[in-house]
Every structure is written in structure tokens, then in C-alpha cells.
mmCIF file of C-alpha atoms in Angstrom:
data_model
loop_
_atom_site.group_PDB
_atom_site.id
_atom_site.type_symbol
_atom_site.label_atom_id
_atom_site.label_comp_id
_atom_site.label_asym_id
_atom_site.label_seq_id
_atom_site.Cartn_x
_atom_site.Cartn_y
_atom_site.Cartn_z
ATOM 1 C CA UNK A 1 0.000 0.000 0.000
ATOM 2 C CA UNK A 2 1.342 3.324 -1.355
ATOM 3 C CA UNK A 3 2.446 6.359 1.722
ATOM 4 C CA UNK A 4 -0.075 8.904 1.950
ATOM 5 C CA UNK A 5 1.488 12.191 1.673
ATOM 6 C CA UNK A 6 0.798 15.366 3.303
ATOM 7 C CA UNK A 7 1.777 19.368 3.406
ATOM 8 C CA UNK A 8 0.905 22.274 5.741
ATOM 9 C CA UNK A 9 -1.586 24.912 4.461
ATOM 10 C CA UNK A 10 -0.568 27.813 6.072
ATOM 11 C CA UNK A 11 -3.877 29.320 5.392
ATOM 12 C CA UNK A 12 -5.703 27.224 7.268
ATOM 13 C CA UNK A 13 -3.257 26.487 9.865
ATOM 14 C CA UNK A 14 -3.579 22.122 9.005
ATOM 15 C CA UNK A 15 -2.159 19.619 6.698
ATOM 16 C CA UNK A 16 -3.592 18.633 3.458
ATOM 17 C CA UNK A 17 -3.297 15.197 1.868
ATOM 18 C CA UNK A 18 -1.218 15.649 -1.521
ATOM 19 C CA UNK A 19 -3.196 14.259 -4.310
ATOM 20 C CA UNK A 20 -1.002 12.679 -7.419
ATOM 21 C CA UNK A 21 -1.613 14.349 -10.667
ATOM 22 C CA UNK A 22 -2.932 11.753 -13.238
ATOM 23 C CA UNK A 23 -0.024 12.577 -15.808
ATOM 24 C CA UNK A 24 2.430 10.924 -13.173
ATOM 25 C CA UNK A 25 0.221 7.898 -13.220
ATOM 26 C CA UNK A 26 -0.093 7.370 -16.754
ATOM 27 C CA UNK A 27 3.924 8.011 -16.606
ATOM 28 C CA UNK A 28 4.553 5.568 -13.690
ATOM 29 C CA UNK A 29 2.542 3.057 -15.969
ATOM 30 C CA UNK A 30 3.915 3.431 -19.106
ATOM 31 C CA UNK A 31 7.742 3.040 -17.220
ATOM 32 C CA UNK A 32 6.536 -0.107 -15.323
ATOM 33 C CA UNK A 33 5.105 -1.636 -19.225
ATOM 34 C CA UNK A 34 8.413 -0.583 -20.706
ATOM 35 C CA UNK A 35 10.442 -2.278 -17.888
ATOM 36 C CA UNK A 36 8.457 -5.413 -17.996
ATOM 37 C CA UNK A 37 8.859 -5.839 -22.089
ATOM 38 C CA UNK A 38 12.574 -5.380 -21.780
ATOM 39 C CA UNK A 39 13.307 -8.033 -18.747
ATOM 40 C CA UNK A 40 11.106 -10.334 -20.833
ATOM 41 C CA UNK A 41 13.025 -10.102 -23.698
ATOM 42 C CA UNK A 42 15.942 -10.366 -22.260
ATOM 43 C CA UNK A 43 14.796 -13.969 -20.716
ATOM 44 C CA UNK A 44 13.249 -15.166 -24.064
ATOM 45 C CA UNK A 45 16.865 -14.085 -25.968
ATOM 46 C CA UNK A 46 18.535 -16.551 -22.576
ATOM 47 C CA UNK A 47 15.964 -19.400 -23.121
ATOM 48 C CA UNK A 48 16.254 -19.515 -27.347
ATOM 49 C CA UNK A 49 19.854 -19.195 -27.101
ATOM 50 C CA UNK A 50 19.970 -15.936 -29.680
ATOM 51 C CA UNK A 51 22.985 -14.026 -30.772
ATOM 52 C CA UNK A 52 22.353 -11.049 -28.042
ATOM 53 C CA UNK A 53 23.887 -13.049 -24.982
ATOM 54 C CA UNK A 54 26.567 -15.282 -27.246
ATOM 55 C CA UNK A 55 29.813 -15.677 -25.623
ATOM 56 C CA UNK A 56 32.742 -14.981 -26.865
ATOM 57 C CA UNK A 57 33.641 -18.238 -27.432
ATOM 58 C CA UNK A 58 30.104 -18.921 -29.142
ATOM 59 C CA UNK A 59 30.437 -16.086 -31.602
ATOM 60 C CA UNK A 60 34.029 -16.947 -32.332
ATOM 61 C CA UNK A 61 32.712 -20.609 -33.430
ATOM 62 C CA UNK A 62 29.989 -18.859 -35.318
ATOM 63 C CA UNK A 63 32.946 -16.858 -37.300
ATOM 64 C CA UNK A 64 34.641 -20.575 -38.332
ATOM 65 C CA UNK A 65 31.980 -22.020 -39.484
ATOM 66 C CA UNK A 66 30.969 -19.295 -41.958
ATOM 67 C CA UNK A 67 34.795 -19.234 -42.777
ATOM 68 C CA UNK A 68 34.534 -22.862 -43.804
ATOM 69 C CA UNK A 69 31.247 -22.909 -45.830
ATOM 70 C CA UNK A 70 33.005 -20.262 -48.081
ATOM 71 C CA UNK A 71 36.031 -22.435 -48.617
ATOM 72 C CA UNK A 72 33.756 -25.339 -49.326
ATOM 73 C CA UNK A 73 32.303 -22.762 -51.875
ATOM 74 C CA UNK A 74 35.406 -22.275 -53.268
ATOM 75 C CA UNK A 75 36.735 -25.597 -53.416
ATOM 76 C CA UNK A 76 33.661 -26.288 -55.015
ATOM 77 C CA UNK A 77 34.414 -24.219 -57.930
ATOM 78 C CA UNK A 78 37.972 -24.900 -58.022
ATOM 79 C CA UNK A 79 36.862 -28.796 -58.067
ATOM 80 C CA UNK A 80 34.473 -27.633 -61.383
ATOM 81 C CA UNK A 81 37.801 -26.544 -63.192
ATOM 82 C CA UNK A 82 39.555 -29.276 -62.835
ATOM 83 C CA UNK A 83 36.517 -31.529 -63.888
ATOM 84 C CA UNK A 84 36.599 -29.812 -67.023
ATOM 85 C CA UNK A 85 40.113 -29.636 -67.588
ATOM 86 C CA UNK A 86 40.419 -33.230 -67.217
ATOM 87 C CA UNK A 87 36.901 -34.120 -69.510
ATOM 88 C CA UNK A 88 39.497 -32.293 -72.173
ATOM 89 C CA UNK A 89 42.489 -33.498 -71.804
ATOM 90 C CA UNK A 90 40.183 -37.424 -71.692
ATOM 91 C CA UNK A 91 38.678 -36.244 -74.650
ATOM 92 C CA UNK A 92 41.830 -34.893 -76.570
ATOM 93 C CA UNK A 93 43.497 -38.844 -75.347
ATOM 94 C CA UNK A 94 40.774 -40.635 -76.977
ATOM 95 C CA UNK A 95 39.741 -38.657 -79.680
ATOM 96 C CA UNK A 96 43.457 -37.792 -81.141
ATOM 97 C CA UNK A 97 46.355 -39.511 -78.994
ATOM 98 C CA UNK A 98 45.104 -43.193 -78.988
ATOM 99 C CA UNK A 99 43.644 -42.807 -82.405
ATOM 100 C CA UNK A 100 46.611 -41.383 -83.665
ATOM 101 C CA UNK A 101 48.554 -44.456 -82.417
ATOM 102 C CA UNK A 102 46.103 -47.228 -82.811
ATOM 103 C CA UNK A 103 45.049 -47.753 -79.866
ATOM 104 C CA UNK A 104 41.713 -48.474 -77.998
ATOM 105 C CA UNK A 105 39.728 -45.759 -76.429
ATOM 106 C CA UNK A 106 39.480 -45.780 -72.528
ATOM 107 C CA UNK A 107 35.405 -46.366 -72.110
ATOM 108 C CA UNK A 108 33.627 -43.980 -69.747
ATOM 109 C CA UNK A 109 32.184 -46.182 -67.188
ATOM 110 C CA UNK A 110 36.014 -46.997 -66.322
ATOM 111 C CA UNK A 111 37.089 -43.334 -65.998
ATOM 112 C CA UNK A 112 33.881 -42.352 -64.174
ATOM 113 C CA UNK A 113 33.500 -45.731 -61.676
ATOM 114 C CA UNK A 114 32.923 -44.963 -58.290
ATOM 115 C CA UNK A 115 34.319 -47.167 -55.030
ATOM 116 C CA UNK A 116 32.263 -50.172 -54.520
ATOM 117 C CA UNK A 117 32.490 -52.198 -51.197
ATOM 118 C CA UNK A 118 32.300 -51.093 -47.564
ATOM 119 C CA UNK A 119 31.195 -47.233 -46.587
ATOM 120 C CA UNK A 120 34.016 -45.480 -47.204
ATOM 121 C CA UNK A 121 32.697 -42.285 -45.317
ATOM 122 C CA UNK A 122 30.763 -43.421 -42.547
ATOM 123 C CA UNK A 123 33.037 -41.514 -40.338
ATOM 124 C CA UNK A 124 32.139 -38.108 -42.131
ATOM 125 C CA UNK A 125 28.217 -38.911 -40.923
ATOM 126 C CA UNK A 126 26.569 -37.538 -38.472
ATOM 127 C CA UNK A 127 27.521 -33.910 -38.806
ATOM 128 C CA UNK A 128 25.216 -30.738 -39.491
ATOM 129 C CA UNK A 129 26.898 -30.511 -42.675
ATOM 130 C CA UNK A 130 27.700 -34.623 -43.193
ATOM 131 C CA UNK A 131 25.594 -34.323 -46.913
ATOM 132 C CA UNK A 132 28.055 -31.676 -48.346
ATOM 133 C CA UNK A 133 31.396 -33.027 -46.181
ATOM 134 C CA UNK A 134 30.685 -36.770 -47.891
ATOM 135 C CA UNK A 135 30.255 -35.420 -51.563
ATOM 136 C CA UNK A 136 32.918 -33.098 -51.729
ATOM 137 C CA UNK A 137 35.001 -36.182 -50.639
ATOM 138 C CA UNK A 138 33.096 -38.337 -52.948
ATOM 139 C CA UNK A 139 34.312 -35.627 -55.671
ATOM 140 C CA UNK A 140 37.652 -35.479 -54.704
ATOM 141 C CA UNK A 141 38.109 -39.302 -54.606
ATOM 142 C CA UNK A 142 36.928 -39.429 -58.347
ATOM 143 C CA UNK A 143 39.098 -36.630 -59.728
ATOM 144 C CA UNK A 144 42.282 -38.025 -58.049
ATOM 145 C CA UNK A 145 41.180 -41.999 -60.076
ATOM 146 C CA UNK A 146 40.495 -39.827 -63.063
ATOM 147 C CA UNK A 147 44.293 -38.362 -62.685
ATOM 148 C CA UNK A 148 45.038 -41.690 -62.325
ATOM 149 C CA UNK A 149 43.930 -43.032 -65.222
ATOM 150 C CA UNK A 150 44.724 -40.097 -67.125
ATOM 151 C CA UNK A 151 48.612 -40.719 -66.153
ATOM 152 C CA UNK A 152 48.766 -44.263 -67.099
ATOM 153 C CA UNK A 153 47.310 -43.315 -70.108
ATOM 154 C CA UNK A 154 49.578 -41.063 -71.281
ATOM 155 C CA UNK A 155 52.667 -43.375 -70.107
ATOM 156 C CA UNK A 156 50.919 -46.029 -72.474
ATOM 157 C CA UNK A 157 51.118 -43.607 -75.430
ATOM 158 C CA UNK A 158 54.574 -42.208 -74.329
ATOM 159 C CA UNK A 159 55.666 -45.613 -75.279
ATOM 160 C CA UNK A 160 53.420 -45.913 -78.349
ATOM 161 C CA UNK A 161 54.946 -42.736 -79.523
ATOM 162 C CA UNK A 162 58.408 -44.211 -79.073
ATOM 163 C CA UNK A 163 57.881 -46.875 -81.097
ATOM 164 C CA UNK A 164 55.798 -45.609 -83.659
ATOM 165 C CA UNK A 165 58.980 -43.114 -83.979
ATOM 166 C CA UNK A 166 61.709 -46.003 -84.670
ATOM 167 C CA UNK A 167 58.581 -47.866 -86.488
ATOM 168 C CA UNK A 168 58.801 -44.415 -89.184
ATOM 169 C CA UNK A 169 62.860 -44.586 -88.974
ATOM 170 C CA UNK A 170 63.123 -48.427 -89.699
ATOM 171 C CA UNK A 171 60.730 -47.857 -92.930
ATOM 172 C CA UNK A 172 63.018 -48.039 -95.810
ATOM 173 C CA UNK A 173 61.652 -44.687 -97.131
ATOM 174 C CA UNK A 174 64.287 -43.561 -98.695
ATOM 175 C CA UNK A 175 65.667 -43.492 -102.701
ATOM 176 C CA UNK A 176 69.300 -45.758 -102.125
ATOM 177 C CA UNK A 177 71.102 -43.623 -104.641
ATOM 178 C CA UNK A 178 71.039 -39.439 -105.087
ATOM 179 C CA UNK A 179 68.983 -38.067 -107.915
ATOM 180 C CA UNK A 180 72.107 -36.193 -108.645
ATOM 181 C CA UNK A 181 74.126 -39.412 -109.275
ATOM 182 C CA UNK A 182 71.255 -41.110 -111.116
ATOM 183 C CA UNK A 183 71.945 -41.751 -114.674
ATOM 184 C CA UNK A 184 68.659 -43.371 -115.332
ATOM 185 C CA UNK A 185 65.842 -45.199 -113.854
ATOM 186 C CA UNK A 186 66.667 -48.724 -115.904
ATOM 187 C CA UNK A 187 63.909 -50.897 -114.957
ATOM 188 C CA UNK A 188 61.290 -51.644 -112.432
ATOM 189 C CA UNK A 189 59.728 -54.153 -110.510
ATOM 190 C CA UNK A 190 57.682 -56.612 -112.152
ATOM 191 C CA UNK A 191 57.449 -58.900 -115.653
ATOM 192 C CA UNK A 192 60.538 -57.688 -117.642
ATOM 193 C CA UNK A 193 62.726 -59.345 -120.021
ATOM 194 C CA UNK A 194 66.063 -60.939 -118.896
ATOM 195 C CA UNK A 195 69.266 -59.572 -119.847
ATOM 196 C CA UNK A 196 71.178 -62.787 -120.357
ATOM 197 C CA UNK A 197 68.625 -65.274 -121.940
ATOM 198 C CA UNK A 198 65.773 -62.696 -123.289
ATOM 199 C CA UNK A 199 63.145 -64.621 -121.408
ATOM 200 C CA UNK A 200 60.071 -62.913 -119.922
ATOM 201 C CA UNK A 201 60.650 -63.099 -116.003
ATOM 202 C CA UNK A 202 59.721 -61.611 -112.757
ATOM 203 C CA UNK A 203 62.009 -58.598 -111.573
ATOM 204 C CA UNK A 204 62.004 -58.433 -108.067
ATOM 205 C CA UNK A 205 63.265 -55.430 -107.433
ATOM 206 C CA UNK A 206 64.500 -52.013 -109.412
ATOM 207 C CA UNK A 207 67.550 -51.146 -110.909
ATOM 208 C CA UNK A 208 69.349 -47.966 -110.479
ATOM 209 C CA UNK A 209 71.929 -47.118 -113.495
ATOM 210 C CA UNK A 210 74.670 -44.582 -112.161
ATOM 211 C CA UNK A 211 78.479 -44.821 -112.881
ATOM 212 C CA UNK A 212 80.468 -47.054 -110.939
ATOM 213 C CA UNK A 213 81.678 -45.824 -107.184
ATOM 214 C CA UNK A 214 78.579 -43.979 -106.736
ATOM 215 C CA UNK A 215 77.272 -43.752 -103.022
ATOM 216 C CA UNK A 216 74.514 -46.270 -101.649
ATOM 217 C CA UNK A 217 72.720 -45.090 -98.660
ATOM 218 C CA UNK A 218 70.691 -46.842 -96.547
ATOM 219 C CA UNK A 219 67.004 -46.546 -97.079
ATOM 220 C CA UNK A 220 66.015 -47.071 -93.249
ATOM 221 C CA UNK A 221 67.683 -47.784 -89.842
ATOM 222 C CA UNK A 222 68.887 -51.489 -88.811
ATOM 223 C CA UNK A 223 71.357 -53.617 -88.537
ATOM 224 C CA UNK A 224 73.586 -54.980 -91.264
ATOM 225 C CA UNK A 225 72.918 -58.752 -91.234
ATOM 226 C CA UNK A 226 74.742 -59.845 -94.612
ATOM 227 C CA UNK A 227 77.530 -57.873 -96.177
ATOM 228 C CA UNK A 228 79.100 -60.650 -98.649
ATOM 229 C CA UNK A 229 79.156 -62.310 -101.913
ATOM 230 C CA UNK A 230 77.621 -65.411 -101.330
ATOM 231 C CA UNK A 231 74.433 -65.131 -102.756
ATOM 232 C CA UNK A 232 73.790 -66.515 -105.767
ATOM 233 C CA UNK A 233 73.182 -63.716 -108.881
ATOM 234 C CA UNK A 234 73.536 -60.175 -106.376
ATOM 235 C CA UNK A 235 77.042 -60.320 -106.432
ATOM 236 C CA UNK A 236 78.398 -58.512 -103.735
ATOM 237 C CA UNK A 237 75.712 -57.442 -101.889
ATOM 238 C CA UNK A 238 74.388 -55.816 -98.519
ATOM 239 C CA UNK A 239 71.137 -57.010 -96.526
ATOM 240 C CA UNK A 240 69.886 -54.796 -93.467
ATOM 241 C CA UNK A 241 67.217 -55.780 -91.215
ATOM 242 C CA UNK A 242 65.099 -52.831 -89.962
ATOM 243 C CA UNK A 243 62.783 -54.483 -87.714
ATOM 244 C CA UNK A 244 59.067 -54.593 -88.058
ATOM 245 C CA UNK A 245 58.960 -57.348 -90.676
ATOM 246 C CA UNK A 246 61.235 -54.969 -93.587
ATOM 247 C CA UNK A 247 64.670 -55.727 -95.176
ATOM 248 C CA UNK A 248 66.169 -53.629 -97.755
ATOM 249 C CA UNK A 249 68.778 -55.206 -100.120
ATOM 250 C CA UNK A 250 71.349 -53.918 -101.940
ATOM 251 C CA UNK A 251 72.709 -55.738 -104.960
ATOM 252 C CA UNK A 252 76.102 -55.733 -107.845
ATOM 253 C CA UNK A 253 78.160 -53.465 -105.344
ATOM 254 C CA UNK A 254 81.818 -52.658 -105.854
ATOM 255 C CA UNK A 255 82.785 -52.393 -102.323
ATOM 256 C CA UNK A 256 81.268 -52.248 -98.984
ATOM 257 C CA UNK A 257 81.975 -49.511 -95.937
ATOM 258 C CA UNK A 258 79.729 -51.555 -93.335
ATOM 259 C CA UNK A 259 80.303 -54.927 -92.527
ATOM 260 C CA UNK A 260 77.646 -57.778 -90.868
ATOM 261 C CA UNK A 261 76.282 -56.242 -87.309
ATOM 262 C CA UNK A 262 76.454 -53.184 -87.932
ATOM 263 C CA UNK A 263 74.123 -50.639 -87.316
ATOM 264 C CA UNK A 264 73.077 -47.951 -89.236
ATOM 265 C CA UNK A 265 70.791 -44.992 -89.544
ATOM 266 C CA UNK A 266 68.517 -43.644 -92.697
ATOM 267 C CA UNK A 267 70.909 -42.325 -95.133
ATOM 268 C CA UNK A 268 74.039 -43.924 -93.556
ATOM 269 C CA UNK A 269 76.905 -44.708 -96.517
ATOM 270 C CA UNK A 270 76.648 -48.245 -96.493
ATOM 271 C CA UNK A 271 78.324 -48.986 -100.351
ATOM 272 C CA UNK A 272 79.249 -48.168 -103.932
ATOM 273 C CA UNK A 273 77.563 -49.263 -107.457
ATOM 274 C CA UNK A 274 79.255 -51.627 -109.201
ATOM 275 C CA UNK A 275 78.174 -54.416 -111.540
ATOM 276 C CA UNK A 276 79.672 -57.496 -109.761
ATOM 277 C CA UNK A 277 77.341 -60.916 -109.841
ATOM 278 C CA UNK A 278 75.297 -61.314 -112.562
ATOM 279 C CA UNK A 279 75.081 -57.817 -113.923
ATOM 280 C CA UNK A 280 75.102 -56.769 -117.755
ATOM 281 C CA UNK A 281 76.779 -52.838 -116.216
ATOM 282 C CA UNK A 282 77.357 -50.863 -113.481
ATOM 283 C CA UNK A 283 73.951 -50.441 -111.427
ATOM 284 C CA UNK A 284 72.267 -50.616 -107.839
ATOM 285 C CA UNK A 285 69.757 -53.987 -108.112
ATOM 286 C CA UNK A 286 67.128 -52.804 -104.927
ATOM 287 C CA UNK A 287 64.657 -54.755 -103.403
ATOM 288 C CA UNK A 288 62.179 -54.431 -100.310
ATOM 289 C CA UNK A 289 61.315 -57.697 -98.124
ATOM 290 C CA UNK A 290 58.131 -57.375 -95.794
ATOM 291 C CA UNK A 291 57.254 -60.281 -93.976
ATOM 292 C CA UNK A 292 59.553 -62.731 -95.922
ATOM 293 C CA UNK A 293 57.860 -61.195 -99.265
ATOM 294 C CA UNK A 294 59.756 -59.067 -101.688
ATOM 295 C CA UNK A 295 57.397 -56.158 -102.937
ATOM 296 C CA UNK A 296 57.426 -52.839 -104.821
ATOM 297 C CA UNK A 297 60.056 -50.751 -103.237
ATOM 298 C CA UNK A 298 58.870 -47.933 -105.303
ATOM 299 C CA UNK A 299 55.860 -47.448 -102.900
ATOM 300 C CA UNK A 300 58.351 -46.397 -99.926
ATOM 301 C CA UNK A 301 59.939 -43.289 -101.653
ATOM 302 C CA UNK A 302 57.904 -40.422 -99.661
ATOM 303 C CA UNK A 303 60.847 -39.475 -97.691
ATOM 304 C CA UNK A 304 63.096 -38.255 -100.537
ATOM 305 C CA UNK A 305 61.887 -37.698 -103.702
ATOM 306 C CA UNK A 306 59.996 -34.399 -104.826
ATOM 307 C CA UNK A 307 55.991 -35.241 -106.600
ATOM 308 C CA UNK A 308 57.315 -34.491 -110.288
ATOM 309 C CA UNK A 309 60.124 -36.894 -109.399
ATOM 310 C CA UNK A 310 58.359 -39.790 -108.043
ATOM 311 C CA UNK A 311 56.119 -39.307 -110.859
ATOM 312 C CA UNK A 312 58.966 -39.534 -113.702
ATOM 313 C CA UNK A 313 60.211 -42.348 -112.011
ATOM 314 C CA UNK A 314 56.760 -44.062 -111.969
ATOM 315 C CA UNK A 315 56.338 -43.637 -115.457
ATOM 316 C CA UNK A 316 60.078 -45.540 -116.212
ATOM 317 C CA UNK A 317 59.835 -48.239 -113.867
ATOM 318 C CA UNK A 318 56.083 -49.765 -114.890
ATOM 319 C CA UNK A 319 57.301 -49.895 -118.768
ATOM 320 C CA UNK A 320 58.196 -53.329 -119.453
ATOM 321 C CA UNK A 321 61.929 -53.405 -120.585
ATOM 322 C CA UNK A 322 64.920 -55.462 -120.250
ATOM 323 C CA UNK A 323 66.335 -55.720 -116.850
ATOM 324 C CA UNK A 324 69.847 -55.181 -116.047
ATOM 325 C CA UNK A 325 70.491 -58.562 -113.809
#
């Protein structure tokens, strides 16, 4: 119950009970409302846990997390480049590299497979954030057996592209004798009429007419297996094995400057024309061997004649004439 208060009327010589002015009241009120609202916000903000009483410690946590959901934005991104750098460089090894080198495509399913078998992330459950924790590491898991694959790829066609290099060096690809020291084209492979006994015969390879002493070359790389005259009809005669199934042979030399195991490269010296075996004068007899078959050598001239040359020489070596062995 509220003090009654009093004060002394002097003009009546007694004290008066002081009576409150309704403004104060309405005053008093309104402060007592305004107190009440702001104590009982402060106890709903302890009881729902909101930002407005965090602790130091709370807010701090608060910071980290944010801090982490923006790097798992960016290595979300940065995981989106690399998908698509590595869907190009796939498609650039199946689409040129393996093709290029005959060899099969890697299929899809194998560069995209996934991890069979036990839970590999049931320690990442469990979490507020376990959903985007598990496929980022799902993500990362596939990229790295992408790489993977990707790598032994490329060591595969490292070593295709090796040996597809000494494959294109062993071809015998080159003319055996300059087109400077070529006298004339004398006769080519195929049905042409023997020197010696005028008889229609096979020719198995293609003579070369250039003075005697003019340099042979070697037409691919190998190894010398036969530099002798013990052949019956070449004379002296040079035989190098390039690998791959080919051997080029060189018949009626003069002289040799390799000997048996030796190895050369394309365009090595290897000889001189002569006209030694059975020869009517001085020429290179050349033949090509693939597979234990002799065949047209003039089909392996792309690496040194010019189009207007290989095209003259064409036209001289399919007439049918008399052979010079």
C-alpha cells in the first residue's frame, strides 16, 4: 500500500493530503510496461539461445563455421575446373592420342567408376553438414582416379609414340642412290625381259643405273645382317634388317663400308655401285622384303623424292623393258 502524503496549508493552519496528478500515473505506468517488455526479452533471448547473450567463445565458433562454408564454396568451384580440364584433356586422349597411335579408347564407365564395397565415409556422418562433407570427398576421390587413369594413359602412349617413332625410322623410305648421281631409272619391278637369256621373267626389285663408285645409302635404320658375296646372282651385296617385318637389299656393289652387325641410320653410306654378280653394267639392283615377301620398293619413296620426281620415275619403272640382272 502506497504512503499517503501530506503538506501544511498555512492558510488554514492544518495539513492537506497531496493528491497525485494523473499525468504521473499514466507516466509511472507506461515506465513499469516498458520495464516489464525489456526483462522479458531479455529472458526469451537466454531461453532460445539468440545471438544477443553469445559468448565470446560462441560467436568466435559462429565466425569458423561461416569461414569454412566459403572455402567449401570455393573448393567447389575450383573442383568444377579441374573436372573440365580433365573431360578435355580425356577427350583430346581418346579422340586424337590413342587414335593417332592405334590404340583403344578408354570407355567412360572406367574413368567415371565410383568405389564399390564397404562405406568409405561413414566416419564423415553424423555432422550438421555430413551431406556436403561426404560429396565433396566423394568428388575429390573421383578426380584423383580420373588423374590416375589419365597418367597411365599417357605413359601407355609415351611408349606408343616411341615406337611408332623407330617404327617411321626403320621404314626403308628412302631413294638408295642421289637423284644427282642417277643416270637413269633402268627398270622396275615386275614382268621384264632378262638380260642374259631374253626370257620374260619376274624382276624383283628395281635397278638404279649410275656410274660405278657412286654412293649407296641406306634406305632405313637397322642392322647390317649380310655384307658378302655369297648369294647366288647379287654379287656382292648388302642385306639390313630394320625391324618390323622390312629388309632392304642392296645388290652388284663394288665395295662395302659396313660390314655384318652393324648398325646404321637412314641415309648412312653403307656402299658403292658396281656391276659385280650377274650384272650386264654398273647399277644398284634394290629390293624391299616385308614379312619374308619381296614387294614394290617404289611405294616407300615419300621421304626423298619431290611429286614431279616420283612421278617420272613411276612412269620408267612400270614400262616393261629389259632388266639389267
Amino acid at each position: 500500500m502506497s504512503k499517503v502524503k501530506y503538506f501544511y496549508d498555512p492558510d488554514t493552519l492544518s495539513y492537506r493530503k497531496i493528491e497525485p496528478k494523473k499525468s504521473r500515473k499514466y507516466r509511472n505506468l507506461t515506465f513499469f510496461l516498458l520495464g516489464s517488455a525489456i526483462f522479458g526479452l531479455l529472458g526469451l533471448a537466454i531461453i532460445l539461445n539468440t545471438p544477443i547473450l553469445n559468448t565470446p567463445r560462441e560467436l568466435s565458433l559462429q565466425r569458423e563455421l561461416k569461414n569454412y562454408e566459403l572455402q567449401f564454396e570455393l573448393l567447389d568451384k575450383k573442383m568444377e575446373q579441374m573436372e573440365q580440364v580433365l573431360a578435355n584433356i580425356e577427350d583430346r586422349d581418346n579422340n586424337i592420342y590413342r587414335l593417332y597411335f592405334e590404340a583403344n579408347p578408354i570407355p567412360e564407365e572406367q574413368r567415371r567408376a565410383g568405389f564399390g564395397g564397404v562405406n568409405r565415409y561413414k566416419s564423415l556422418e553424423g555432422f550438421n553438414n555430413s551431406e556436403m562433407i561426404i560429396g565433396t570427398t566423394k568428388r575429390l576421390d573421383i578426380i584423383q582416379k580420373q588423374m590416375v587413369i589419365q597418367s597411365k594413359s599417357l605413359d601407355e602412349i609415351t611408349k606408343l609414340a616411341a615406337e611408332k617413332e623407330k617404327l617411321l625410322a626403320a621404314i626403308p623410305a628412302i631413294q638408295p642412290i642421289s637423284n644427282d648421281r642417277l643416270t637413269r631409272m633402268a627398270s622396275g619391278y615386275g614382268w621384264r625381259s632378262d638380260p642374259f637369256t631374253k626370257a620374260r621373267k619376274m624382276h624383283w626389285g628395281m635397278d638404279f643405273t649410275s656410274p660405278k663408285g657412286t654412293p649407296i645409302y641406306a634406305s632405313g635404320d637397322g642392322k647390317v645382317t649380310r655384307a658378302d658375296n655369297n648369294s647366288s646372282g647379287y654379287g656382292k651385296h648388302i642385306r639390313i634388317e630394320h625391324g618390323y617385318g622390312y629388309m632392304s637389299l642392296y645388290g652388284h656393289l663394288s665395295k662395302y663400308n659396313v660390314k655384318a652387325g652393324q648398325r646404321v641410320k637412314r641415309g648412312d653410306l653403307i656402299g658403292f655401285v658396281g656391276s659385280t654378280g650377274r650384272s650386264e653394267a654398273p647399277h644398284l639392283h634394290y629390293e624391299v622384303w616385308k614379312d619374308g615377301d619381296r614387294i614394290n620398293p617404289i611405294n616407300f619413296y615419300y621421304g626423298s623424292l619431290t611429286a614431279e620426281e616420283f612421278e617420272n620415275m613411276l612412269k620408267y619403272a612400270t614400262q616393261e623393258n629389259q632388266s639389267l640382272d
